[in-house]
mmCIF file of C-alpha atoms in Angstrom:
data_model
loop_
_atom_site.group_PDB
_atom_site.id
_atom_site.type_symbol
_atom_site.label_atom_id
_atom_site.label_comp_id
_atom_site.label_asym_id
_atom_site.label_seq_id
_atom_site.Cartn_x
_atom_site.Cartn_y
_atom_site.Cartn_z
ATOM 1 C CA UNK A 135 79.789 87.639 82.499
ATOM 2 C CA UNK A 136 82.238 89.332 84.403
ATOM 3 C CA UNK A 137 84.264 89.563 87.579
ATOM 4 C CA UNK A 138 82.041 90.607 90.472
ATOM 5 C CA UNK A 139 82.840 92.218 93.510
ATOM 6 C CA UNK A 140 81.159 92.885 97.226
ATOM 7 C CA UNK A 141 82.561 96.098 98.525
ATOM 8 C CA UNK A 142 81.226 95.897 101.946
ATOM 9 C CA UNK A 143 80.730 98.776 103.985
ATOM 10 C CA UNK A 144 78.496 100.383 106.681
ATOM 11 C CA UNK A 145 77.019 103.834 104.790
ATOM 12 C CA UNK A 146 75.346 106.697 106.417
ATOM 13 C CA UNK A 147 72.255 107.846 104.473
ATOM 14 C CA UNK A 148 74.461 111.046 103.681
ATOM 15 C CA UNK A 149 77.337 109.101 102.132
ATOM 16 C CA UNK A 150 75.049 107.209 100.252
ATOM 17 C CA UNK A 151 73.578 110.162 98.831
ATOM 18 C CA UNK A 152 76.794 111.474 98.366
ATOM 19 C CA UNK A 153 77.990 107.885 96.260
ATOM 20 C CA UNK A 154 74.833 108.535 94.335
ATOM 21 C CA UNK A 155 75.374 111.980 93.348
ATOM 22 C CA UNK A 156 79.100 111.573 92.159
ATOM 23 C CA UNK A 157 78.271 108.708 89.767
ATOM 24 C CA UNK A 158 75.739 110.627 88.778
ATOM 25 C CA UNK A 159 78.053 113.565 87.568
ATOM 26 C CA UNK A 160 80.799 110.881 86.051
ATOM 27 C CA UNK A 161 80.586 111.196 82.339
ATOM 28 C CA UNK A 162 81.191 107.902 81.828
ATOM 29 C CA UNK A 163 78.395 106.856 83.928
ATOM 30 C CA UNK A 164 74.513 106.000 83.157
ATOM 31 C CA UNK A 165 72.030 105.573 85.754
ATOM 32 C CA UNK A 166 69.704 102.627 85.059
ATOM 33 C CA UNK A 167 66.072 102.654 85.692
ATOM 34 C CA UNK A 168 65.380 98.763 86.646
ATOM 35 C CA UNK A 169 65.043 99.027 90.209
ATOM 36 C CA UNK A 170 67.285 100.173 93.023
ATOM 37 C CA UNK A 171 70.200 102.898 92.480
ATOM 38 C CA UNK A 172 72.653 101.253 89.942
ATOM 39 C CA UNK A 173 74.918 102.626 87.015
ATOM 40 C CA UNK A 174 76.522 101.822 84.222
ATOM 41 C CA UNK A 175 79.433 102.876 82.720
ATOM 42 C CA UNK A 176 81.212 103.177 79.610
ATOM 43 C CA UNK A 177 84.842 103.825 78.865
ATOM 44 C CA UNK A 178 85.742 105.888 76.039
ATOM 45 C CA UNK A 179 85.785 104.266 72.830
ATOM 46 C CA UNK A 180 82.945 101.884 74.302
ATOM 47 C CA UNK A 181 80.375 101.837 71.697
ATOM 48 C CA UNK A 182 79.057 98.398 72.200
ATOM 49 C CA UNK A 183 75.923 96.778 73.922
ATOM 50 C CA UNK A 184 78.289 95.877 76.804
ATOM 51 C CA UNK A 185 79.329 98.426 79.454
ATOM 52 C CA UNK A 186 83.010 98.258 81.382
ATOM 53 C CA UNK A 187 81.422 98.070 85.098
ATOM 54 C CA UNK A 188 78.068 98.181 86.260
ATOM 55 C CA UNK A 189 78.069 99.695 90.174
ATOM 56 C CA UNK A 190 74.927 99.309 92.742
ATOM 57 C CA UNK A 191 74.321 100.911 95.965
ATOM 58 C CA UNK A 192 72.506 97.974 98.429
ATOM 59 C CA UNK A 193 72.047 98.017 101.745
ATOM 60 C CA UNK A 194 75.320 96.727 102.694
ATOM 61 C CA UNK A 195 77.418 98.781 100.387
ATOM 62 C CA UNK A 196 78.534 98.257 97.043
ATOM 63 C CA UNK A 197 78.358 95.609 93.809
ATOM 64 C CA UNK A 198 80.736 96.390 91.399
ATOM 65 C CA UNK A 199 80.453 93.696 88.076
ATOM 66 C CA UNK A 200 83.810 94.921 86.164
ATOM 67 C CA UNK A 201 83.545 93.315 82.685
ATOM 68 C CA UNK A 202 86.992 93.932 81.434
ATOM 69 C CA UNK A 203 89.073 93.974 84.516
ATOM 70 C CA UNK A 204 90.030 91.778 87.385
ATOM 71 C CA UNK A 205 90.081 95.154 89.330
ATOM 72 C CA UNK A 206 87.033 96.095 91.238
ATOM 73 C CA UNK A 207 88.030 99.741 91.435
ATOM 74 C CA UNK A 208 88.753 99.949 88.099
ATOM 75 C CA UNK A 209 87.095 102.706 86.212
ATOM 76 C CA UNK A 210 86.479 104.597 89.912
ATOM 77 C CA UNK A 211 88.923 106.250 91.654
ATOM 78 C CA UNK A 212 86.715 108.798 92.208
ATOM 79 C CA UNK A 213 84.507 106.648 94.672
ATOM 80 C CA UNK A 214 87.629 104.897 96.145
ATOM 81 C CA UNK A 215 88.873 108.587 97.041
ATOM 82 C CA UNK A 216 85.425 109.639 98.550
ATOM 83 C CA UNK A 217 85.523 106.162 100.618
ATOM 84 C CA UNK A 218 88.917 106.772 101.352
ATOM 85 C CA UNK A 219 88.718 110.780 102.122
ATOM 86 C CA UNK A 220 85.246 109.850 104.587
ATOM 87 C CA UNK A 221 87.110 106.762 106.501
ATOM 88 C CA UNK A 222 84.998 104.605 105.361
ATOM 89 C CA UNK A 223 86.184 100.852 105.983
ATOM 90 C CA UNK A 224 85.205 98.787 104.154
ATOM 91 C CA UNK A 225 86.000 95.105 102.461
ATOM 92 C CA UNK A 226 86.334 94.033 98.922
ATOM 93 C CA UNK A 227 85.381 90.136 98.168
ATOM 94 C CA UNK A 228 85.118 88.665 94.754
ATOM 95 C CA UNK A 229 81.755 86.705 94.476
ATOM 96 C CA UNK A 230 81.995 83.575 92.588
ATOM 97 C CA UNK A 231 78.841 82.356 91.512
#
């Protein structure tokens, strides 16, 4: 359990490739195998079954599930800047479940 997050946002199937590939180079970050594209990553000093934020791409942008931190950006900047740097708009919303 965690705090979850709906960054909403309208991606062209260039940025999205673009999202992918820079999570994919984060070292903190693990792609997952268990359906769509969707990561996992670690901080350092993470060494348990747990990870810090797990990030999918979905047709309507991004879920974020940040398991330490009331933050949805926390642990990436990195995408933030690229969102930022490409004018994407987009909305954050906390889901409650």
């Amino acid at each position: 359990m965690g705090f979850e997050f709906r960054i909403a946002a309208r991606l062209t199937p260039g940025q999205r490739q673009h999202i992918a590939q820079l999570l994919d180079t984060l070292p903190q970050a693990r792609r997952r195998h268990d359906g769509g594209p969707a990561w996992e990553l670690r901080m350092a000093g993470n060494t348990g079954a747990m990870p810090n934020v797990d990030v999918a791409l979905d047709a309507g942008g991004l879920s974020v599930c940040q398991y330490g931190a009331a933050d949805a950006w926390h642990g990436l900047p990195a995408l933030r800047g690229y969102l930022d740097a490409q004018g994407v708009a987009y909305a954050v919303e906390e889901v409650d479940d």
